[in-house]
mmCIF file of C-alpha atoms and ligand atoms in Angstrom:
data_model
loop_
_atom_site.group_PDB
_atom_site.id
_atom_site.type_symbol
_atom_site.label_atom_id
_atom_site.label_comp_id
_atom_site.label_asym_id
_atom_site.label_seq_id
_atom_site.Cartn_x
_atom_site.Cartn_y
_atom_site.Cartn_z
ATOM 1 C CA UNK A 126 174.389 -49.987 -86.587
ATOM 2 C CA UNK A 127 174.171 -53.573 -85.252
ATOM 3 C CA UNK A 128 170.686 -54.876 -84.972
ATOM 4 C CA UNK A 129 170.327 -55.188 -81.165
ATOM 5 C CA UNK A 130 167.906 -58.459 -81.279
ATOM 6 C CA UNK A 131 166.285 -59.092 -77.652
ATOM 7 C CA UNK A 132 164.501 -62.477 -78.698
ATOM 8 C CA UNK A 133 162.710 -64.523 -81.319
ATOM 9 C CA UNK A 134 159.305 -65.521 -80.971
ATOM 10 C CA UNK A 135 157.682 -68.112 -82.827
ATOM 11 C CA UNK A 136 153.929 -68.133 -82.954
ATOM 12 C CA UNK A 137 152.641 -71.734 -84.332
ATOM 13 C CA UNK A 138 149.037 -71.200 -86.091
ATOM 14 C CA UNK A 139 146.191 -73.222 -87.623
ATOM 15 C CA UNK A 140 143.895 -71.452 -90.188
ATOM 16 C CA UNK A 141 141.586 -73.042 -92.576
ATOM 17 C CA UNK A 142 141.183 -71.958 -96.121
ATOM 18 C CA UNK A 143 137.684 -71.092 -97.591
ATOM 19 C CA UNK A 144 138.144 -73.556 -100.319
ATOM 20 C CA UNK A 145 140.276 -76.632 -100.652
ATOM 21 C CA UNK A 146 143.223 -76.087 -103.137
ATOM 22 C CA UNK A 147 143.710 -79.356 -105.366
ATOM 23 C CA UNK A 148 146.973 -79.810 -107.261
ATOM 24 C CA UNK A 149 148.887 -82.753 -108.825
ATOM 25 C CA UNK A 150 150.447 -83.643 -105.485
ATOM 26 C CA UNK A 151 147.494 -83.305 -103.188
ATOM 27 C CA UNK A 152 144.832 -81.081 -101.694
ATOM 28 C CA UNK A 153 145.134 -78.727 -99.157
ATOM 29 C CA UNK A 154 142.569 -76.852 -97.074
ATOM 30 C CA UNK A 155 143.796 -76.742 -93.515
ATOM 31 C CA UNK A 156 147.078 -74.829 -93.301
ATOM 32 C CA UNK A 157 149.386 -75.330 -90.312
ATOM 33 C CA UNK A 158 152.151 -72.793 -90.165
ATOM 34 C CA UNK A 159 154.399 -70.572 -88.121
ATOM 35 C CA UNK A 160 155.359 -66.698 -88.076
ATOM 36 C CA UNK A 161 158.624 -65.789 -86.707
ATOM 37 C CA UNK A 162 158.888 -62.649 -84.708
ATOM 38 C CA UNK A 163 162.169 -60.698 -84.151
ATOM 39 C CA UNK A 164 162.149 -58.303 -81.410
ATOM 40 C CA UNK A 165 164.704 -55.683 -80.725
ATOM 41 C CA UNK A 166 165.987 -54.123 -77.484
ATOM 42 C CA UNK A 167 163.647 -51.186 -78.391
ATOM 43 C CA UNK A 168 160.591 -53.232 -78.857
ATOM 44 C CA UNK A 169 160.585 -53.002 -82.523
ATOM 45 C CA UNK A 170 158.900 -56.242 -84.030
ATOM 46 C CA UNK A 171 159.449 -57.707 -87.480
ATOM 47 C CA UNK A 172 157.600 -60.726 -88.673
ATOM 48 C CA UNK A 173 158.290 -63.299 -91.216
ATOM 49 C CA UNK A 174 156.145 -66.309 -92.271
ATOM 50 C CA UNK A 175 157.406 -70.069 -92.588
ATOM 51 C CA UNK A 176 155.907 -71.377 -95.975
ATOM 52 C CA UNK A 177 156.514 -75.103 -95.617
ATOM 53 C CA UNK A 178 153.747 -77.353 -95.643
ATOM 54 C CA UNK A 179 153.065 -80.062 -92.824
ATOM 55 C CA UNK A 180 153.734 -82.690 -95.486
ATOM 56 C CA UNK A 181 156.794 -82.621 -97.841
ATOM 57 C CA UNK A 182 155.044 -82.930 -101.008
ATOM 58 C CA UNK A 183 156.177 -79.577 -102.798
ATOM 59 C CA UNK A 184 159.750 -79.776 -101.567
ATOM 60 C CA UNK A 185 161.479 -81.669 -98.585
ATOM 61 C CA UNK A 186 160.994 -79.323 -96.027
ATOM 62 C CA UNK A 187 157.933 -79.457 -93.357
ATOM 63 C CA UNK A 188 156.686 -77.056 -90.723
ATOM 64 C CA UNK A 189 158.355 -79.383 -88.110
ATOM 65 C CA UNK A 190 161.653 -79.788 -90.060
ATOM 66 C CA UNK A 191 161.611 -75.969 -90.098
ATOM 67 C CA UNK A 192 160.949 -75.604 -86.325
ATOM 68 C CA UNK A 193 163.758 -78.033 -85.565
ATOM 69 C CA UNK A 194 166.441 -76.218 -87.730
ATOM 70 C CA UNK A 195 165.387 -72.795 -86.526
ATOM 71 C CA UNK A 196 165.532 -73.722 -82.663
ATOM 72 C CA UNK A 197 168.832 -76.013 -83.044
ATOM 73 C CA UNK A 198 170.745 -74.003 -85.684
ATOM 74 C CA UNK A 199 169.430 -70.772 -86.881
ATOM 75 C CA UNK A 200 168.690 -68.760 -83.827
ATOM 76 C CA UNK A 201 172.089 -70.073 -82.199
ATOM 77 C CA UNK A 202 173.807 -68.438 -85.332
ATOM 78 C CA UNK A 203 171.903 -65.167 -84.611
ATOM 79 C CA UNK A 204 172.663 -65.501 -80.904
ATOM 80 C CA UNK A 205 176.807 -65.779 -81.632
ATOM 81 C CA UNK A 206 176.942 -63.231 -84.455
ATOM 82 C CA UNK A 207 176.180 -59.537 -84.676
ATOM 83 C CA UNK A 208 174.572 -58.109 -87.855
ATOM 84 C CA UNK A 209 174.209 -54.802 -89.301
ATOM 85 C CA UNK A 210 172.078 -55.577 -92.369
ATOM 86 C CA UNK A 211 169.555 -58.610 -93.284
ATOM 87 C CA UNK A 212 171.838 -59.242 -96.104
ATOM 88 C CA UNK A 213 174.083 -60.806 -93.785
ATOM 89 C CA UNK A 214 171.648 -63.447 -92.554
ATOM 90 C CA UNK A 215 171.723 -65.889 -95.560
ATOM 91 C CA UNK A 216 175.621 -65.858 -95.696
ATOM 92 C CA UNK A 217 175.886 -66.514 -91.981
ATOM 93 C CA UNK A 218 173.237 -69.596 -92.553
ATOM 94 C CA UNK A 219 175.385 -70.789 -95.510
ATOM 95 C CA UNK A 220 177.245 -73.452 -93.908
ATOM 96 C CA UNK A 221 174.061 -75.275 -93.338
ATOM 97 C CA UNK A 222 172.766 -77.222 -96.479
ATOM 98 C CA UNK A 223 169.292 -76.559 -97.737
ATOM 99 C CA UNK A 224 166.442 -75.684 -95.278
ATOM 100 C CA UNK A 225 165.756 -72.543 -97.479
ATOM 101 C CA UNK A 226 162.399 -72.021 -96.295
ATOM 102 C CA UNK A 227 163.500 -72.329 -92.498
ATOM 103 C CA UNK A 228 165.995 -69.631 -93.382
ATOM 104 C CA UNK A 229 163.824 -67.388 -95.258
ATOM 105 C CA UNK A 230 161.370 -67.482 -92.492
ATOM 106 C CA UNK A 231 163.941 -65.881 -89.982
ATOM 107 C CA UNK A 232 165.532 -63.651 -92.524
ATOM 108 C CA UNK A 233 162.204 -62.303 -93.378
ATOM 109 C CA UNK A 234 161.630 -61.245 -89.734
ATOM 110 C CA UNK A 235 164.900 -59.609 -89.862
ATOM 111 C CA UNK A 236 164.253 -57.702 -92.969
ATOM 112 C CA UNK A 237 160.833 -56.310 -91.565
ATOM 113 C CA UNK A 238 162.563 -55.543 -88.345
ATOM 114 C CA UNK A 239 165.342 -53.831 -90.364
ATOM 115 C CA UNK A 240 163.020 -51.617 -92.303
ATOM 116 C CA UNK A 241 161.003 -50.566 -89.310
ATOM 117 C CA UNK A 242 163.963 -49.459 -87.525
ATOM 118 C CA UNK A 243 165.135 -47.429 -90.774
ATOM 119 C CA UNK A 244 161.636 -46.074 -90.974
ATOM 120 C CA UNK A 245 161.237 -47.258 -94.410
ATOM 121 C CA UNK A 246 158.912 -49.562 -96.274
ATOM 122 C CA UNK A 247 160.104 -53.304 -96.966
ATOM 123 C CA UNK A 248 159.744 -52.491 -100.584
ATOM 124 C CA UNK A 249 161.988 -49.723 -100.436
ATOM 125 C CA UNK A 250 164.576 -51.390 -98.396
ATOM 126 C CA UNK A 251 164.498 -54.154 -100.987
ATOM 127 C CA UNK A 252 165.001 -51.699 -103.913
ATOM 128 C CA UNK A 253 161.708 -51.894 -105.202
ATOM 129 C CA UNK A 254 160.307 -49.353 -107.610
ATOM 130 C CA UNK A 255 156.460 -50.018 -108.246
ATOM 131 C CA UNK A 256 153.816 -48.411 -106.189
ATOM 132 C CA UNK A 257 151.436 -50.991 -107.367
ATOM 133 C CA UNK A 258 151.641 -54.446 -108.675
ATOM 134 C CA UNK A 259 149.684 -56.540 -111.065
ATOM 135 C CA UNK A 260 148.439 -60.030 -109.710
ATOM 136 C CA UNK A 261 146.851 -63.209 -111.217
ATOM 137 C CA UNK A 262 145.217 -66.127 -109.579
ATOM 138 C CA UNK A 263 145.997 -69.721 -109.179
ATOM 139 C CA UNK A 264 143.238 -72.196 -109.355
ATOM 140 C CA UNK A 265 143.075 -75.502 -107.996
ATOM 141 C CA UNK A 266 141.990 -78.851 -109.978
ATOM 142 C CA UNK A 267 138.298 -78.418 -109.909
ATOM 143 C CA UNK A 268 135.692 -81.378 -109.957
ATOM 144 C CA UNK A 269 134.098 -80.446 -113.188
ATOM 145 C CA UNK A 270 134.527 -78.134 -116.056
ATOM 146 C CA UNK A 271 131.574 -76.177 -115.249
ATOM 147 C CA UNK A 272 132.699 -75.488 -111.823
ATOM 148 C CA UNK A 273 136.160 -74.302 -113.213
ATOM 149 C CA UNK A 274 134.644 -72.251 -115.778
ATOM 150 C CA UNK A 275 132.235 -70.358 -113.194
ATOM 151 C CA UNK A 276 135.246 -69.941 -110.908
ATOM 152 C CA UNK A 277 137.508 -68.253 -113.853
ATOM 153 C CA UNK A 278 134.585 -65.947 -114.611
ATOM 154 C CA UNK A 279 134.222 -64.985 -111.027
ATOM 155 C CA UNK A 280 137.924 -64.112 -110.886
ATOM 156 C CA UNK A 281 137.915 -62.306 -114.068
ATOM 157 C CA UNK A 282 134.992 -60.273 -112.739
ATOM 158 C CA UNK A 283 137.316 -59.355 -109.578
ATOM 159 C CA UNK A 284 139.786 -57.898 -112.226
ATOM 160 C CA UNK A 285 142.618 -60.621 -111.948
ATOM 161 C CA UNK A 286 145.135 -60.181 -114.786
ATOM 162 C CA UNK A 287 145.955 -63.763 -115.511
ATOM 163 C CA UNK A 288 144.303 -67.053 -114.959
ATOM 164 C CA UNK A 289 146.895 -69.978 -113.505
ATOM 165 C CA UNK A 290 145.278 -73.578 -113.952
ATOM 166 C CA UNK A 291 146.669 -76.580 -112.321
ATOM 167 C CA UNK A 292 146.996 -79.745 -114.424
ATOM 168 C CA UNK A 293 147.857 -83.387 -113.886
ATOM 169 C CA UNK A 294 147.903 -86.295 -116.204
ATOM 170 C CA UNK A 295 144.181 -86.948 -117.425
ATOM 171 C CA UNK A 296 143.181 -83.181 -116.365
ATOM 172 C CA UNK A 297 145.176 -81.446 -118.850
ATOM 173 C CA UNK A 298 144.636 -80.672 -122.817
ATOM 174 C CA UNK A 299 141.071 -81.397 -123.082
ATOM 175 C CA UNK A 300 140.446 -79.105 -119.845
ATOM 176 C CA UNK A 301 142.694 -76.342 -121.340
ATOM 177 C CA UNK A 302 140.972 -76.447 -124.899
ATOM 178 C CA UNK A 303 137.399 -76.019 -123.260
ATOM 179 C CA UNK A 304 138.723 -73.056 -120.837
ATOM 180 C CA UNK A 305 140.645 -71.507 -123.911
ATOM 181 C CA UNK A 306 137.199 -71.883 -125.915
ATOM 182 C CA UNK A 307 135.238 -70.170 -123.332
ATOM 183 C CA UNK A 308 137.869 -67.519 -122.457
ATOM 184 C CA UNK A 309 139.476 -66.893 -126.203
ATOM 185 C CA UNK A 310 141.634 -63.530 -124.934
ATOM 186 C CA UNK A 311 142.176 -64.242 -121.376
ATOM 187 C CA UNK A 312 146.151 -64.641 -120.335
ATOM 188 C CA UNK A 313 146.003 -68.219 -119.359
ATOM 189 C CA UNK A 314 149.019 -70.567 -118.042
ATOM 190 C CA UNK A 315 149.100 -74.107 -116.729
ATOM 191 C CA UNK A 316 151.171 -75.343 -113.674
ATOM 192 C CA UNK A 317 152.017 -79.077 -113.660
ATOM 193 C CA UNK A 318 153.877 -79.076 -110.306
ATOM 194 C CA UNK A 319 156.057 -81.855 -111.713
ATOM 195 C CA UNK A 320 153.370 -84.336 -113.001
ATOM 196 C CA UNK A 321 154.846 -85.391 -116.297
ATOM 197 C CA UNK A 322 158.216 -86.872 -117.842
ATOM 198 C CA UNK A 323 159.713 -86.511 -121.365
ATOM 199 C CA UNK A 324 157.449 -89.506 -122.158
ATOM 200 C CA UNK A 325 154.558 -87.104 -122.350
ATOM 201 C CA UNK A 326 155.878 -85.053 -124.973
ATOM 202 C CA UNK A 327 153.087 -85.615 -127.292
ATOM 203 C CA UNK A 328 150.702 -84.225 -124.809
ATOM 204 C CA UNK A 329 152.935 -81.308 -124.089
ATOM 205 C CA UNK A 330 153.449 -80.409 -127.519
ATOM 206 C CA UNK A 331 149.657 -80.203 -127.945
ATOM 207 C CA UNK A 332 149.649 -77.132 -125.443
ATOM 208 C CA UNK A 333 151.422 -75.017 -128.181
ATOM 209 C CA UNK A 334 147.952 -74.644 -130.063
ATOM 210 C CA UNK A 335 146.431 -72.882 -126.758
ATOM 211 C CA UNK A 336 148.447 -69.663 -126.842
ATOM 212 C CA UNK A 337 149.491 -70.078 -123.236
ATOM 213 C CA UNK A 338 151.317 -67.639 -121.411
ATOM 214 C CA UNK A 339 153.643 -70.429 -120.223
ATOM 215 C CA UNK A 340 153.715 -73.722 -118.598
ATOM 216 C CA UNK A 341 155.153 -73.965 -115.143
ATOM 217 C CA UNK A 342 157.085 -77.007 -113.971
ATOM 218 C CA UNK A 343 156.054 -79.549 -116.255
ATOM 219 C CA UNK A 344 158.811 -82.130 -115.053
ATOM 220 C CA UNK A 345 160.754 -83.471 -112.202
ATOM 221 C CA UNK A 346 161.089 -81.314 -109.092
ATOM 222 C CA UNK A 347 164.628 -81.092 -109.351
ATOM 223 C CA UNK A 348 165.251 -81.286 -113.088
ATOM 224 C CA UNK A 349 166.820 -78.814 -115.482
ATOM 225 C CA UNK A 350 168.339 -81.159 -118.153
ATOM 226 C CA UNK A 351 164.851 -82.818 -119.351
ATOM 227 C CA UNK A 352 163.469 -79.208 -119.315
ATOM 228 C CA UNK A 353 166.034 -78.008 -121.594
ATOM 229 C CA UNK A 354 165.119 -80.931 -123.849
ATOM 230 C CA UNK A 355 161.574 -79.968 -123.722
ATOM 231 C CA UNK A 356 161.843 -76.385 -124.141
ATOM 232 C CA UNK A 357 163.520 -77.103 -127.554
ATOM 233 C CA UNK A 358 160.516 -78.890 -128.533
ATOM 234 C CA UNK A 359 157.826 -76.249 -127.176
ATOM 235 C CA UNK A 360 156.971 -72.892 -128.465
ATOM 236 C CA UNK A 361 155.202 -72.362 -124.998
ATOM 237 C CA UNK A 362 157.706 -70.961 -122.577
ATOM 238 C CA UNK A 363 158.684 -73.081 -119.747
ATOM 239 C CA UNK A 364 158.774 -71.347 -116.364
ATOM 240 C CA UNK A 365 160.551 -73.084 -113.577
ATOM 241 C CA UNK A 366 159.338 -73.080 -110.027
ATOM 242 C CA UNK A 367 160.263 -76.405 -107.977
ATOM 243 C CA UNK A 368 163.642 -76.584 -109.681
ATOM 244 C CA UNK A 369 165.310 -73.277 -108.708
ATOM 245 C CA UNK A 370 166.369 -73.130 -105.015
ATOM 246 C CA UNK A 371 169.308 -70.626 -105.644
ATOM 247 C CA UNK A 372 171.081 -68.250 -107.836
ATOM 248 C CA UNK A 373 173.434 -71.030 -108.863
ATOM 249 C CA UNK A 374 170.217 -72.997 -109.943
ATOM 250 C CA UNK A 375 168.780 -70.146 -112.003
ATOM 251 C CA UNK A 376 172.330 -69.346 -113.700
ATOM 252 C CA UNK A 377 172.677 -73.100 -114.922
ATOM 253 C CA UNK A 378 168.967 -73.277 -116.057
ATOM 254 C CA UNK A 379 169.488 -70.230 -117.983
ATOM 255 C CA UNK A 380 172.656 -71.485 -119.516
ATOM 256 C CA UNK A 381 171.107 -74.616 -120.446
ATOM 257 C CA UNK A 382 168.015 -73.235 -121.930
ATOM 258 C CA UNK A 383 165.786 -75.008 -119.505
ATOM 259 C CA UNK A 384 163.238 -71.977 -119.179
ATOM 260 C CA UNK A 385 162.392 -68.820 -120.480
ATOM 261 C CA UNK A 386 160.827 -67.414 -117.224
ATOM 262 C CA UNK A 387 161.224 -68.072 -113.556
ATOM 263 C CA UNK A 388 158.785 -68.095 -110.786
ATOM 264 C CA UNK A 389 160.547 -66.728 -107.772
ATOM 265 C CA UNK A 390 159.155 -67.846 -104.273
ATOM 266 C CA UNK A 391 161.164 -66.101 -101.371
ATOM 267 C CA UNK A 392 160.930 -69.343 -99.182
ATOM 268 C CA UNK A 393 162.047 -71.885 -101.806
ATOM 269 C CA UNK A 394 165.349 -69.744 -102.629
ATOM 270 C CA UNK A 395 166.318 -69.142 -98.925
ATOM 271 C CA UNK A 396 164.796 -65.637 -98.419
ATOM 272 C CA UNK A 397 164.493 -62.027 -99.727
ATOM 273 C CA UNK A 398 168.223 -61.414 -100.206
ATOM 274 C CA UNK A 399 168.794 -64.276 -102.483
ATOM 275 C CA UNK A 400 165.434 -63.584 -104.372
ATOM 276 C CA UNK A 401 166.863 -60.046 -104.986
ATOM 277 C CA UNK A 402 169.989 -61.705 -106.371
ATOM 278 C CA UNK A 403 167.890 -64.161 -108.815
ATOM 279 C CA UNK A 404 165.892 -61.210 -110.000
ATOM 280 C CA UNK A 405 168.965 -59.194 -110.803
ATOM 281 C CA UNK A 406 170.592 -62.099 -112.746
ATOM 282 C CA UNK A 407 167.484 -62.697 -114.729
ATOM 283 C CA UNK A 408 166.947 -58.877 -115.596
ATOM 284 C CA UNK A 409 170.304 -58.778 -117.022
ATOM 285 C CA UNK A 410 170.017 -61.913 -118.928
ATOM 286 C CA UNK A 411 166.530 -61.074 -120.401
ATOM 287 C CA UNK A 412 164.562 -63.661 -118.355
ATOM 288 C CA UNK A 413 161.207 -62.255 -116.976
ATOM 289 C CA UNK A 414 160.343 -63.371 -113.463
ATOM 290 C CA UNK A 415 157.075 -63.245 -111.254
ATOM 291 C CA UNK A 416 156.358 -63.966 -107.535
ATOM 292 C CA UNK A 417 154.852 -67.444 -106.957
ATOM 293 C CA UNK A 418 152.627 -68.065 -103.597
ATOM 294 C CA UNK A 419 152.721 -70.599 -100.990
ATOM 295 C CA UNK A 420 148.886 -70.104 -100.118
ATOM 296 C CA UNK A 421 150.373 -67.658 -97.461
ATOM 297 C CA UNK A 422 148.571 -65.700 -94.768
ATOM 298 C CA UNK A 423 148.915 -62.015 -94.404
ATOM 299 C CA UNK A 424 152.450 -61.876 -93.314
ATOM 300 C CA UNK A 425 154.020 -64.005 -95.932
ATOM 301 C CA UNK A 426 151.490 -62.103 -98.643
ATOM 302 C CA UNK A 427 152.912 -58.933 -97.303
ATOM 303 C CA UNK A 428 156.549 -60.094 -98.225
ATOM 304 C CA UNK A 429 155.763 -61.053 -101.720
ATOM 305 C CA UNK A 430 153.896 -57.786 -102.335
ATOM 306 C CA UNK A 431 157.092 -55.916 -101.309
ATOM 307 C CA UNK A 432 159.398 -58.319 -103.426
ATOM 308 C CA UNK A 433 157.241 -57.866 -106.433
ATOM 309 C CA UNK A 434 157.956 -54.184 -106.527
ATOM 310 C CA UNK A 435 161.346 -54.839 -108.103
ATOM 311 C CA UNK A 436 161.401 -53.803 -111.674
ATOM 312 C CA UNK A 437 161.905 -57.261 -113.564
ATOM 313 C CA UNK A 438 158.841 -58.879 -111.908
ATOM 314 C CA UNK A 439 157.051 -58.073 -115.060
ATOM 315 C CA UNK A 440 154.405 -60.709 -115.014
ATOM 316 C CA UNK A 441 151.579 -61.028 -112.845
ATOM 317 C CA UNK A 442 152.305 -63.138 -109.879
ATOM 318 C CA UNK A 443 150.129 -65.548 -107.571
ATOM 319 C CA UNK A 444 149.551 -63.090 -104.869
ATOM 320 C CA UNK A 445 145.803 -62.970 -104.651
ATOM 321 C CA UNK A 446 144.047 -60.916 -101.934
ATOM 322 C CA UNK A 447 143.626 -62.177 -98.556
ATOM 323 C CA UNK A 448 139.613 -62.901 -99.010
ATOM 324 C CA UNK A 449 140.799 -65.417 -101.972
ATOM 325 C CA UNK A 450 142.275 -67.772 -98.990
ATOM 326 C CA UNK A 451 140.977 -66.547 -95.633
ATOM 327 C CA UNK A 452 137.570 -65.534 -94.135
ATOM 328 C CA UNK A 453 139.661 -63.525 -91.606
ATOM 329 C CA UNK A 454 143.375 -62.945 -92.161
ATOM 330 C CA UNK A 455 145.997 -62.069 -89.566
ATOM 331 C CA UNK A 456 146.698 -58.577 -90.823
ATOM 332 C CA UNK A 457 144.990 -55.117 -90.671
ATOM 333 C CA UNK A 458 144.219 -54.040 -93.354
ATOM 334 C CA UNK A 459 143.856 -57.326 -95.272
ATOM 335 C CA UNK A 460 145.609 -57.471 -98.607
ATOM 336 C CA UNK A 461 143.136 -56.177 -101.144
ATOM 337 C CA UNK A 462 143.046 -56.769 -104.882
ATOM 338 C CA UNK A 463 141.326 -54.038 -106.988
ATOM 339 C CA UNK A 464 140.944 -54.298 -110.907
ATOM 340 C CA UNK A 465 143.792 -56.873 -110.549
ATOM 341 C CA UNK A 466 146.200 -54.627 -108.855
ATOM 342 C CA UNK A 467 147.483 -54.258 -105.268
ATOM 343 C CA UNK A 468 148.507 -50.770 -103.868
ATOM 344 C CA UNK A 469 151.784 -51.425 -102.199
ATOM 345 C CA UNK A 470 151.696 -49.938 -98.602
ATOM 346 C CA UNK A 471 154.071 -47.131 -97.731
ATOM 347 C CA UNK A 472 154.423 -47.274 -93.894
ATOM 348 C CA UNK A 473 157.715 -48.771 -92.539
ATOM 349 C CA UNK A 474 158.450 -52.631 -92.573
ATOM 350 C CA UNK A 475 155.774 -54.928 -94.347
ATOM 351 C CA UNK A 476 153.242 -51.983 -94.168
ATOM 352 C CA UNK A 477 150.484 -54.001 -92.727
ATOM 353 C CA UNK A 478 149.577 -54.242 -88.800
ATOM 354 C CA UNK A 479 149.260 -57.706 -87.059
ATOM 355 C CA UNK A 480 145.649 -58.184 -86.134
ATOM 356 C CA UNK A 481 146.375 -59.463 -82.678
ATOM 357 C CA UNK A 482 143.114 -60.778 -81.777
ATOM 358 C CA UNK A 483 143.315 -62.995 -85.122
ATOM 359 C CA UNK A 484 146.757 -64.133 -84.399
ATOM 360 C CA UNK A 485 145.551 -65.271 -80.731
ATOM 361 C CA UNK A 486 142.467 -66.961 -82.264
ATOM 362 C CA UNK A 487 144.732 -69.004 -84.687
ATOM 363 C CA UNK A 488 147.484 -69.705 -82.564
ATOM 364 C CA UNK A 489 147.985 -73.000 -80.686
ATOM 365 C CA UNK A 490 151.758 -72.525 -79.429
ATOM 366 C CA UNK A 491 154.209 -69.838 -78.734
ATOM 367 C CA UNK A 492 157.731 -70.260 -78.309
ATOM 368 C CA UNK A 493 160.353 -67.801 -77.127
ATOM 369 C CA UNK A 494 163.983 -67.695 -77.537
ATOM 370 C CA UNK A 495 166.259 -65.148 -75.870
ATOM 371 C CA UNK A 496 169.043 -63.587 -77.902
HETATM 372 O O1 OSB B 679 153.123 -74.789 -107.546
HETATM 373 O O2 OSB B 679 152.818 -72.531 -107.253
HETATM 374 C C1 OSB B 679 152.856 -73.542 -106.933
HETATM 375 C C2 OSB B 679 150.229 -73.570 -104.126
HETATM 376 C C3 OSB B 679 150.970 -74.582 -103.234
HETATM 377 C C4 OSB B 679 151.903 -75.181 -103.728
HETATM 378 C C5 OSB B 679 152.610 -74.944 -104.870
HETATM 379 C C6 OSB B 679 151.935 -74.010 -105.657
HETATM 380 C C7 OSB B 679 150.824 -73.454 -105.119
HETATM 381 C C8 OSB B 679 150.040 -72.454 -106.076
HETATM 382 C C9 OSB B 679 149.145 -71.425 -105.383
HETATM 383 O O3 OSB B 679 149.961 -72.230 -107.292
HETATM 384 C C10 OSB B 679 149.930 -70.041 -105.238
HETATM 385 C C11 OSB B 679 149.139 -69.332 -104.188
HETATM 386 O O4 OSB B 679 147.933 -68.832 -104.576
HETATM 387 O O5 OSB B 679 149.641 -68.833 -103.003
HETATM 388 MG MG1 MG B 680 154.165 -73.869 -109.180
#
C-alpha cells in the first residue's frame, strides 16, 4: 500500500550537552540539529534526526546544507513520487550526489512512520534479531590523564562494555599506555578522526603493544589506499568510519584490505536501507560491524538502537545512554543503559515517545511542508 504522506515538519532544536566533547577536529558542547517528522493522512507521525553538525568538520555536510537540500530537493521528490516501502526512498534520492545525512534524516522519519503504520517495532521492520544490545562509550580528549582515568572508571562502573578514546598527535601512545596500565583487561580502542598520515607509522606501530580492540580512522577522511598500506604493517585491526559513505566504499575497502572492521553510521551512509546493505555485505565477507554515534538526541539514538539489532553488529557500539549526553532528552522514556546493555523497545516504530514539552523547550524554529 502507498504511504499516504500529508506533510513533513522540520523541528530545529538547540540542546546543550552535559560535558564538552573534544576530538582531533574540535570541541563540541552546544548541539544544533533538527528532527524530521513525517505525518500521514491518518495522523501517524514518524521521526528522523539530522546528524550533521553546524560546522563541516566531520564530513562536508552541515545543519544548514541539509535543510537546504531537504527543502529544495528531497521533499519535492517525495511530493512527486509515491512509495510503498522505505527501501524506495534512497534510490529515489539517488540522482542527487552526496548529502547522505540529509537523505538519512528524511528516510529515517519514513522508516519510523512505516513501522508505526505496520504496528511493528523499527528493529523488526529492519530485520533485527536481538532483544538487547551491548554498548560501549566514546570519551573525548580530557585535559589531564587523572581526569581521564577517573572518567573511565566511572563509565566502567556504569557497566559500559568497551571504552573508546579519542586520540590526536601528542595525545596518543603515552596516554594509551597509562590507560592500559590502569585498566589491563578492559576492552579499549582508539579513534583518531583522520589525525595522522603514513609519516606517523612509527607511532602507529607502537599501538600494537597495547592490545587495542581496533584503531578507528587513523588516516585521511576519504582514504582507503593508505589505510590498506597501514593495515599491512599493523596487527591492530583498522576500523573505518569517515571513509565509508556507501556499500560501494565498503566493497572497495574490504577488497583492498583497508580495514578489518567497519563502523556504520546511519547518517554517513545515507540511511537505514544502505546501512542494512553494508551490514549484509560485511556479514558475508567476515567483517564485523558496530554502530557509531553522532552525539545524537533521543530520536537518532533510537534509530541506532534499532539498526544494532541486526546480527552482524557484533561489537559494542557508541550508543550510550541518554544521560551521558543530556540533562533531559527529547524522548520518553530516555535510552537507559544497564550493565552495558540497552533493552530494545518492542512498541511500534522507534519505540520511544516524543517528550512534547522537551521538544517545545529546545525548539527555536518549526517549518512545515505539505505533500
Ligand atoms: O568519530 O565516532 C566519531 C562524535 C562526533 C563526531 C564523530 C565521532 C564521535 C564520537 C562520539 O566518537 C559518538 C557518540 O557518543 O555519539
Ligand atoms: Mg569515529
